[in-house]
Structures are given as C-alpha cells and as structure tokens.
mmCIF file of C-alpha atoms and ligand atoms in Angstrom:
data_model
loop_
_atom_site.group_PDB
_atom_site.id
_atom_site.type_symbol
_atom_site.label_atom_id
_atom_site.label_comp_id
_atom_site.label_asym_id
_atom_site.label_seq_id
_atom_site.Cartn_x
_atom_site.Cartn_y
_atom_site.Cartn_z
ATOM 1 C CA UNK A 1 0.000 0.000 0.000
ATOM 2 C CA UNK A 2 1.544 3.167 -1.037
ATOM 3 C CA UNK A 3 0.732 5.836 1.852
ATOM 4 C CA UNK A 4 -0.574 9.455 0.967
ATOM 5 C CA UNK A 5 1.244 12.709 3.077
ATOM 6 C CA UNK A 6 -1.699 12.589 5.194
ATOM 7 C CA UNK A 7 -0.436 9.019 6.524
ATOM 8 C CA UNK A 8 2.909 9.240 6.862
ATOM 9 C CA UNK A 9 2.091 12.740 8.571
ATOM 10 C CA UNK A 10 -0.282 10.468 10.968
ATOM 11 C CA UNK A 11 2.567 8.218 11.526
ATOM 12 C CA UNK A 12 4.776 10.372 12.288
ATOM 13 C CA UNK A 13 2.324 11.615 15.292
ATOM 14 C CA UNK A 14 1.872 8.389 16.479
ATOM 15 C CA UNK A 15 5.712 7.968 16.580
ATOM 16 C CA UNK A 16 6.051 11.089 19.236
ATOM 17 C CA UNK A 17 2.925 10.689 21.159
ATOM 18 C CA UNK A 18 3.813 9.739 24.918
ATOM 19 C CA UNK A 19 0.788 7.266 25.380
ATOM 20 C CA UNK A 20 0.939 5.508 22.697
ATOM 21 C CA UNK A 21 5.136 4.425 23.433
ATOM 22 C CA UNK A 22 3.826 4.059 27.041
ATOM 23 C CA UNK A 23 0.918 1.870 25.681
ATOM 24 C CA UNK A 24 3.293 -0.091 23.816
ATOM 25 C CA UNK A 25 6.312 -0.255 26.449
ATOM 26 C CA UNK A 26 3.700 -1.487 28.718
ATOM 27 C CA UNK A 27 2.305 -3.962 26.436
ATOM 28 C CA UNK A 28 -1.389 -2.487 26.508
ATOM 29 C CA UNK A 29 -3.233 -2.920 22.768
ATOM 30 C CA UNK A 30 -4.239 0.350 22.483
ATOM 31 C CA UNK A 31 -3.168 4.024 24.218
ATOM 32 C CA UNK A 32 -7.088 4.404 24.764
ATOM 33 C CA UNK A 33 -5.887 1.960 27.760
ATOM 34 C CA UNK A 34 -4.695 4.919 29.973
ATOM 35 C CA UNK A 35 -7.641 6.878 29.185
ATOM 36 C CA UNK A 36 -10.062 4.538 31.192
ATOM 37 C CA UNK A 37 -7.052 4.043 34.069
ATOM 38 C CA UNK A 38 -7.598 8.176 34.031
ATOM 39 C CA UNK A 39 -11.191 7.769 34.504
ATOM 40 C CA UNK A 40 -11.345 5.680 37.257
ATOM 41 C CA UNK A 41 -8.810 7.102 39.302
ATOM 42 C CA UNK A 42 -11.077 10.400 38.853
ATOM 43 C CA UNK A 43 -14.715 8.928 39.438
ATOM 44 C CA UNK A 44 -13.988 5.598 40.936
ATOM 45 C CA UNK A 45 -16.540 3.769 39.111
ATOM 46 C CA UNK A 46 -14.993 0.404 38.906
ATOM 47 C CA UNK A 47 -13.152 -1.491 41.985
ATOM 48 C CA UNK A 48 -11.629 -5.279 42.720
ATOM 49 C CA UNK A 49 -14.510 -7.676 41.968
ATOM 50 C CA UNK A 50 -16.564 -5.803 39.888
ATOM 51 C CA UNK A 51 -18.978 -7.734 37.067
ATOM 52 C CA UNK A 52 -17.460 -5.246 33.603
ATOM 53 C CA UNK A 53 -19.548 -5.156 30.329
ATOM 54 C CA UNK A 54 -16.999 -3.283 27.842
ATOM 55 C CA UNK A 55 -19.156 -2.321 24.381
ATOM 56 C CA UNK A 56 -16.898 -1.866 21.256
ATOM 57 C CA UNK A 57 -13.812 -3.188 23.162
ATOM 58 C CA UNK A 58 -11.741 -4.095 20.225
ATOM 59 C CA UNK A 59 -8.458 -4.259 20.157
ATOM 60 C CA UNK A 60 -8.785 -4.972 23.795
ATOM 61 C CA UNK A 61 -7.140 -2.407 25.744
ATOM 62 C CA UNK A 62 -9.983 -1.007 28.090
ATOM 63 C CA UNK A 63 -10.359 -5.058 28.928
ATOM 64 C CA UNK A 64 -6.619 -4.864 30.047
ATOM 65 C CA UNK A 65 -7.331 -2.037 32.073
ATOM 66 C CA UNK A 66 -10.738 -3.603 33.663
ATOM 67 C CA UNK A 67 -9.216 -6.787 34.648
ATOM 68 C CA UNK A 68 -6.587 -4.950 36.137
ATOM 69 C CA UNK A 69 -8.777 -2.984 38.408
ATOM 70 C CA UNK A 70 -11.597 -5.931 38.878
ATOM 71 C CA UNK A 71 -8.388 -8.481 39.426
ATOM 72 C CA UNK A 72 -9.065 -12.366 40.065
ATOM 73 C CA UNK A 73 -12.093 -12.357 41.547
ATOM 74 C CA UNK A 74 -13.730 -9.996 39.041
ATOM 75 C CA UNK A 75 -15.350 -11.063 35.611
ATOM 76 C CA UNK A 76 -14.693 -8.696 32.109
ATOM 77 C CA UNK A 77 -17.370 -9.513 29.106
ATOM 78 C CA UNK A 78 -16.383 -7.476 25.903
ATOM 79 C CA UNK A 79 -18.623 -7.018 22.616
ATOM 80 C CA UNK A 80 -16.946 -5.973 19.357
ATOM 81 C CA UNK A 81 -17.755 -6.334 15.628
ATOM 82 C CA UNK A 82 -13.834 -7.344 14.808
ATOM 83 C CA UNK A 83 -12.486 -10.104 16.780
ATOM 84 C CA UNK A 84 -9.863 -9.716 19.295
ATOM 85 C CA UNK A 85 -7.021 -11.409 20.121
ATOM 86 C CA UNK A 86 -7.671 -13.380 23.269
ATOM 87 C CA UNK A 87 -6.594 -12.043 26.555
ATOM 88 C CA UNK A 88 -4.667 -14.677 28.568
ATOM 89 C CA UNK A 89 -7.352 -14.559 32.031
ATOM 90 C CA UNK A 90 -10.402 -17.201 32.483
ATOM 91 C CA UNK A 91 -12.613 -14.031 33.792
ATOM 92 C CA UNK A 92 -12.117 -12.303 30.589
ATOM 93 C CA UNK A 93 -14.415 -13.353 28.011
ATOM 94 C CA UNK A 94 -15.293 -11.374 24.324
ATOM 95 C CA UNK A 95 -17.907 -11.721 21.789
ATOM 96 C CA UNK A 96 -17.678 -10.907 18.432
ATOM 97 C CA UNK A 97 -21.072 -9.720 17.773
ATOM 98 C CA UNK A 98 -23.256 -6.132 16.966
ATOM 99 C CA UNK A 99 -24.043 -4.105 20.431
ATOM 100 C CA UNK A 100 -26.948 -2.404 18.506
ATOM 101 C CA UNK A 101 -28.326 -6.194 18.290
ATOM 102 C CA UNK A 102 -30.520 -7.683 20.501
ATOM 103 C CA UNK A 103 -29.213 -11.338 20.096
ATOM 104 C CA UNK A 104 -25.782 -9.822 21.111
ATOM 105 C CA UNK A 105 -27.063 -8.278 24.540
ATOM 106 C CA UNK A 106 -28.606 -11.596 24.829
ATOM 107 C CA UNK A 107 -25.033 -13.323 25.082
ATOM 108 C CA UNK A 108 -23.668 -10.928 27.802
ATOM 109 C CA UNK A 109 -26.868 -12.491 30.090
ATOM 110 C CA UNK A 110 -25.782 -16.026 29.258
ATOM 111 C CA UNK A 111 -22.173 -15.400 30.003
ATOM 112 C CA UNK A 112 -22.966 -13.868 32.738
ATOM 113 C CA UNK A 113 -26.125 -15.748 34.112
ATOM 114 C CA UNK A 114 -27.300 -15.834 37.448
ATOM 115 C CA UNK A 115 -25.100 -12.456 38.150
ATOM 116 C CA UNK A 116 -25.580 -9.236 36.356
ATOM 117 C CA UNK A 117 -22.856 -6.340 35.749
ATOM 118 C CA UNK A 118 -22.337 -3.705 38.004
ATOM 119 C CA UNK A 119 -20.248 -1.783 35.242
ATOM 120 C CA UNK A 120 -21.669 -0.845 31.593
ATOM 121 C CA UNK A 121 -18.801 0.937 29.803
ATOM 122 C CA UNK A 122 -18.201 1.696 26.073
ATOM 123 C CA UNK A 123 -15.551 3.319 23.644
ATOM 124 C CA UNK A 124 -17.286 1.891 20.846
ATOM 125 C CA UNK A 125 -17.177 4.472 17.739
ATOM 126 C CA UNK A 126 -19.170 4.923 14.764
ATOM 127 C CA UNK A 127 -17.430 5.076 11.392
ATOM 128 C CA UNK A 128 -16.274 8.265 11.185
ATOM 129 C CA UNK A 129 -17.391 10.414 8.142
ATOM 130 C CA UNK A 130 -15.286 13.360 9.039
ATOM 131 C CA UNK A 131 -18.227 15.517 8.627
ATOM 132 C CA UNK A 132 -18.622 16.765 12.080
ATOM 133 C CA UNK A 133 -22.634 16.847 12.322
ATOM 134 C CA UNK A 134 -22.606 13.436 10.604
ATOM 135 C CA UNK A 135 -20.503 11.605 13.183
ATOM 136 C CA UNK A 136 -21.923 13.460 16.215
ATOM 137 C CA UNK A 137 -25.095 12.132 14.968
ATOM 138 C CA UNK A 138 -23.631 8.794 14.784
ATOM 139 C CA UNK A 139 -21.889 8.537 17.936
ATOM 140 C CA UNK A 140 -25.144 10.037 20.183
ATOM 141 C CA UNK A 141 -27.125 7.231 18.288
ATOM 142 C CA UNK A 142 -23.871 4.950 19.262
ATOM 143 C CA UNK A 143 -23.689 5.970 22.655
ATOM 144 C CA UNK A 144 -28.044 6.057 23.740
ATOM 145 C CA UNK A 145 -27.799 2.463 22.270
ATOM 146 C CA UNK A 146 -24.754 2.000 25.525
ATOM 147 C CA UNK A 147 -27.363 3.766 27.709
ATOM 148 C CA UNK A 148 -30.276 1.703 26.923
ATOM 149 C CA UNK A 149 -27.929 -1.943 27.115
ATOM 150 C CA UNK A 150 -26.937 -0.409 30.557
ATOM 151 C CA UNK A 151 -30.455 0.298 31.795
ATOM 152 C CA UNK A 152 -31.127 -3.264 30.895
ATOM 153 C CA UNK A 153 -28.151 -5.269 32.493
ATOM 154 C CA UNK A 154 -27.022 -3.187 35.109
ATOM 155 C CA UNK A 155 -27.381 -4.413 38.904
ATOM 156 C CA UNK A 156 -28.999 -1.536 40.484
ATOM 157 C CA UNK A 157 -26.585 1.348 42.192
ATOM 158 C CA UNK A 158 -24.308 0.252 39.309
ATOM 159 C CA UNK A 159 -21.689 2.412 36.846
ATOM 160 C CA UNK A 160 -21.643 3.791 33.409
ATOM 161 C CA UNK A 161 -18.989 5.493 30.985
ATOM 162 C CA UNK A 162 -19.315 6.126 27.455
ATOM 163 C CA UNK A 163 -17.168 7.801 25.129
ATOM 164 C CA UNK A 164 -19.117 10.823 23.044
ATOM 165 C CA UNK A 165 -18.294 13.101 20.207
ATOM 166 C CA UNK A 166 -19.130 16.356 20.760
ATOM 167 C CA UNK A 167 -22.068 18.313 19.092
ATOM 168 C CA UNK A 168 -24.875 20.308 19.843
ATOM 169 C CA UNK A 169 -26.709 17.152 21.027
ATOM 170 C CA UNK A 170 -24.325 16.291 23.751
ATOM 171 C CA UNK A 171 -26.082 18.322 26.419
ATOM 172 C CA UNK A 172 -29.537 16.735 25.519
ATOM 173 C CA UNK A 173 -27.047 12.989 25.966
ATOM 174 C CA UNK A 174 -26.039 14.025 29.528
ATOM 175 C CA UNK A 175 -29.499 15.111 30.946
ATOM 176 C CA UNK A 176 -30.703 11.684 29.239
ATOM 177 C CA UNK A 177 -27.923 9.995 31.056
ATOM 178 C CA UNK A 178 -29.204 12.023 34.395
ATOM 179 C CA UNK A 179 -32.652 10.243 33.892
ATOM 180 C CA UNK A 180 -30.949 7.133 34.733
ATOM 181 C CA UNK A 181 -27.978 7.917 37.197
ATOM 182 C CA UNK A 182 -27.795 9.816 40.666
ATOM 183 C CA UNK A 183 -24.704 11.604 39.813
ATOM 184 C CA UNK A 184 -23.385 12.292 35.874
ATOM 185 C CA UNK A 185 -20.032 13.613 35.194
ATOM 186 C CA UNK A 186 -18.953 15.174 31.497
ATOM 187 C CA UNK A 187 -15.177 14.401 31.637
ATOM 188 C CA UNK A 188 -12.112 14.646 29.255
ATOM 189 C CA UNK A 189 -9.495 12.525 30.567
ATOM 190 C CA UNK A 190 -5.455 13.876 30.141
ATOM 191 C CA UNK A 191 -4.622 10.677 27.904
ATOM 192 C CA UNK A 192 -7.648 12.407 25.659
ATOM 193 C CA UNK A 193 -5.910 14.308 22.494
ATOM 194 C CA UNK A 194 -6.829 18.493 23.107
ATOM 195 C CA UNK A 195 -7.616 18.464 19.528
ATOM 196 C CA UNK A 196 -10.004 15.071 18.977
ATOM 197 C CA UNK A 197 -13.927 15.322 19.769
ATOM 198 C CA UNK A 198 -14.225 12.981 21.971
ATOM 199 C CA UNK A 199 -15.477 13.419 25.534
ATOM 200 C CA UNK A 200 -16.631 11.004 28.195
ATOM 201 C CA UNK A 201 -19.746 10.855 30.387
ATOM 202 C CA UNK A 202 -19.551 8.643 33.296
ATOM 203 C CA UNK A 203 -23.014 7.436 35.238
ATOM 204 C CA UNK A 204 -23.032 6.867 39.275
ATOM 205 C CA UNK A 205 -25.504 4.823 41.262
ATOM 206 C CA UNK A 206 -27.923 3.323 38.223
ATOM 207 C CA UNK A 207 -31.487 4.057 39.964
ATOM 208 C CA UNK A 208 -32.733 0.834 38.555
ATOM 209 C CA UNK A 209 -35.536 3.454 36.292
ATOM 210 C CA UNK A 210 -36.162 1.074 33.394
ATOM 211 C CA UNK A 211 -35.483 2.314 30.281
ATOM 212 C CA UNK A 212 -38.195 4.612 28.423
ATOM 213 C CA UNK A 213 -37.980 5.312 24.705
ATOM 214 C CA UNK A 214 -37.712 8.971 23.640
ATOM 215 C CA UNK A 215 -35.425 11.104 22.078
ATOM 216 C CA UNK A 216 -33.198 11.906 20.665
ATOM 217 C CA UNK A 217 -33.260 8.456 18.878
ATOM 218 C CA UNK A 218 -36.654 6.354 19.258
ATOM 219 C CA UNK A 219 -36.103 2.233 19.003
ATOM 220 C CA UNK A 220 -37.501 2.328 15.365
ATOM 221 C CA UNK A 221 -34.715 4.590 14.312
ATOM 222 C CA UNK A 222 -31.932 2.758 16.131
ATOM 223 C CA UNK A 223 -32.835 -0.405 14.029
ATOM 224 C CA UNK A 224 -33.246 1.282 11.055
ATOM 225 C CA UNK A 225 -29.609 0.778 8.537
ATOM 226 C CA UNK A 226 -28.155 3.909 7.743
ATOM 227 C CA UNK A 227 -27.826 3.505 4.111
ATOM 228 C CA UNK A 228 -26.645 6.600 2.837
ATOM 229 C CA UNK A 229 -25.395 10.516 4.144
ATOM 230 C CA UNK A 230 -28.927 11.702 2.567
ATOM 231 C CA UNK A 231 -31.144 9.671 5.038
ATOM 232 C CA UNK A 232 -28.698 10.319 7.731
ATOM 233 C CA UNK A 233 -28.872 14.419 7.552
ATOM 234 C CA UNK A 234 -32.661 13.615 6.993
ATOM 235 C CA UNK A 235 -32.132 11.712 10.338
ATOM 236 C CA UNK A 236 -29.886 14.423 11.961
ATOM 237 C CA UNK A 237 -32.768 17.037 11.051
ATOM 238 C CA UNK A 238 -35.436 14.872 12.667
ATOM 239 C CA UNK A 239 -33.160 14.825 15.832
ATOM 240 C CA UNK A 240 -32.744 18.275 16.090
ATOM 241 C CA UNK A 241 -36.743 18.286 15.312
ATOM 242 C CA UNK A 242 -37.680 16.445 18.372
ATOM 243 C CA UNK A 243 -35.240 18.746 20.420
ATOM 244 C CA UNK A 244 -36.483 21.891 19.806
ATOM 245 C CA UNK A 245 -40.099 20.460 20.230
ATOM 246 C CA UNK A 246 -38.588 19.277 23.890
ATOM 247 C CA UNK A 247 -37.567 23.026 24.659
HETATM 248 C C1 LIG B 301 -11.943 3.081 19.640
HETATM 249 S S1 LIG B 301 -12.288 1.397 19.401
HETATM 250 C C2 LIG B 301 -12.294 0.777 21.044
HETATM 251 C C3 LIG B 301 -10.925 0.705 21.646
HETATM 252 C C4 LIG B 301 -10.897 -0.086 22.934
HETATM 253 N N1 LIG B 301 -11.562 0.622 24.010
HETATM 254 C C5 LIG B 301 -9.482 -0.360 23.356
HETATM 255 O O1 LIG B 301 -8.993 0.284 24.293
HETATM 256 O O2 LIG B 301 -8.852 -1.245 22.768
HETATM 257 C C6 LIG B 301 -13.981 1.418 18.982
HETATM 258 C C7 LIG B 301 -14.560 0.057 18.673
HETATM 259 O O3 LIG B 301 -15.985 0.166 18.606
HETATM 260 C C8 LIG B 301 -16.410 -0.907 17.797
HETATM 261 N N2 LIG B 301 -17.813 -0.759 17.398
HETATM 262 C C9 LIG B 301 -18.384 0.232 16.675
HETATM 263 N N3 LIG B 301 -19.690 -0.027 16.462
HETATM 264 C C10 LIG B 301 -19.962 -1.204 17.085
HETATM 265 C C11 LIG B 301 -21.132 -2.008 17.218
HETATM 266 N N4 LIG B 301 -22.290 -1.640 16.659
HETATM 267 N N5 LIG B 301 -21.051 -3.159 17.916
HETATM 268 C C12 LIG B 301 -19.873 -3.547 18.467
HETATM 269 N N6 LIG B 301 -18.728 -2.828 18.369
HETATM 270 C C13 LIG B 301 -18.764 -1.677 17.692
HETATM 271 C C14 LIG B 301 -15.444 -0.855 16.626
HETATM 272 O O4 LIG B 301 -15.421 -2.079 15.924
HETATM 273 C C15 LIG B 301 -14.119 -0.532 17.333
HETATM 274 O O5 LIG B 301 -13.352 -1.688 17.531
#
C-alpha cells in the first residue's frame, strides 16, 4: 500500500505521542488503555470484583485495564464487531457480535447468568465520516444504544462510561444519562488528544428506572440501517426536530 502525506504525517504523530510508546512499552493494545485508568482514578466507578460489560472493546485495551482494576475475583465480558485477540485470564471473556443487536445483549446475560454487571462501559465508535454533524449524529445514536444496554443489564446502584463526540446534542445525551444515574459527570481525561472530539460521560448509582424510549433516537430509528449521508442528515434534522419540540 503506497501511503498518501496525510499518513505518513499520521505516523509520524503516532511515533512522538507519549501514550501511545507508554501503551506499547507497557504492552497495553491500544493508548485508549490509559484513558479509562484516568477515569477511574477520577470517578472511581470500577473497583476489585466488579462484574465489567466493555461495548466496542476491540483491540482490547480497556479489557486490560478492567481486569486490572476488577483483578481475580472480578469477571470482564467485551462485545466488538472485529475479533480480538484473546486475553490470557479465564474471567475475561469477548464476543464478536453487533451491540446495537438484541441477540448480542442476549449473550452478555448467558455469560454472565445468574449475576448481572455492576459496570456498563463503552468506547465503541461509529465510522467516522469526518463531517462533524454526521458523526456526532452517529456517535449520540452509538452511545443512547450504551445507555439503553446499561439500563437493561445493570445491577442496580451500578456504573456507566461512554465515550461521546461532541455536538450540539451532547447536552440533551447528559441530561438523558441524568434520567438514569444519581450523579453524571462530562469528563475529558489527560490521555484524551486536546484536539479530537471525543469526551466522556460517566453514570453513578444506576437508579434501577427502566429504560423509556424517547429522544433523541426512538427504538424504530436505532434499528433502522443507515444507508446513505442523505437519510442520515434527513435523520440528523429529525433529531434536532424532536429537540427543539422538547424546549
Ligand atoms: C476506539 S475502538 C475501542 C478501543 C478499545 N476501548 C481499546 O482500548 O482497545 C472502537 C470500537 O468500537 C467498535 N464498534 C463500533 N460499532 C460497534 C457495534 N455496533 N457493535 C460492536 N462494536 C462496535 C469498533 O469495531 C471498534 O473496535
């Protein structure tokens, strides 16, 4: 494969950025790793023993950083569309499978049957268009699908934390998240580039509320296959709809 300027810039980057050399001095898969470590030193939401759910967990470095804070006693389920590598720990498990499915959500019970998590969290991201609006839209339909799968698994008093792109619908995300949790906390860890969209929410003390359907994305939507950009701003537009009919 020849690589464009563009690429080798992007390589180049890589080369010099300090987590990704710690990442791979450390042997962590992926230099999104420290970001969760950064998290949960902040909020605290995962501890030794904890029952993890990681959604879009490939190549696996959030489930290195999970077992390390749940340890032996602790059990890490992960859900991704690629495979990933096996991690070398009985109490970390992975299926290769669609979070927005049903019959994948149904596999996390089984694995985890009688016990249920007490941590939801998710990195997962949408293929990114590089039109701004476009993936914002993506990743808030993305990250109320994370909500929802929490609402449904989660032991009650349990955790959440979700990776979000920013956009003008990332408010709206947080006070949906606030339906759900006692205490909600917008975050942008260090390990976070200044530059990149991303943000994270994490979720304290699930109230065991079960989950309602409402905006901004409605269960029909969620299941319906984005197809092309044209249905997706026609989407976007009926999200922003619905908001300004909620204010
Ligand atoms: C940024 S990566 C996650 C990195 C991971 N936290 C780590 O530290 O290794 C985002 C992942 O989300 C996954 N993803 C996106 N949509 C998904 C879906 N509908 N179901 C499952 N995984 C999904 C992608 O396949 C991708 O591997």
């Amino acid at each position: 494969m020849i690589m464009g300027r563009k690429d080798k810039r992007w390589v180049l980057q890589r080369k010099k950025d300090f987590y990704y050399n710690l990442a791979k001095k450390q042997k962590y898969r992926s230099r999104a790793t420290f970001k969760l470590f950064q998290l949960n030193e902040k909020f605290r939401f995962m501890k030794e023993g904890d029952i993890v759910v990681d959604l879009g967990c490939a190549p696996g470095g959030w489930l290195q950083a999970a077992r390390e804070i749940v340890g032996e006693k602790g059990f890490v389920v992960g859900v991704d569309l690629q495979s990933v590598k096996p991690l070398p720990y009985d109490n970390v498990k992975t299926i290769k499978g669609d979070m927005t499915k049903e019959e994948t959500i149904q596999k996390i019970r089984e694995i985890l049957y009688p016990a249920k998590p007490t941590v939801v969290i998710s990195d997962a991201s949408p293929n990114i268009s590089g039109v701004w609006d476009v993936d914002h839209a993506r990743s808030i339909e993305l990250t109320t699908i994370a909500l929802k799968i929490a609402t449904k698994l989660l032991k009650e008093g349990g955790n959440f934390a979700v990776k979000v792109f920013q956009g003008d619908m990332f408010m709206d995300y947080v006070s949906l998240v606030e339906k759900y949790f006692e205490k909600v906390y917008p975050t942008k860890p260090r390990a976070s580039r200044k530059e990149s969209a991303e943000v994270y929410v994490v979720g304290k003390g699930y109230t065991g509320k079960p989950w309602e359907e409402e905006e901004p994305v409605k269960e029909e939507k969620v299941e319906e296959k984005i197809e092309t950009e044209e249905l997706l701003a026609k989407k976007i537009k009926e999200m922003r709809k619905l908001k300004t009919n909620k204010n």
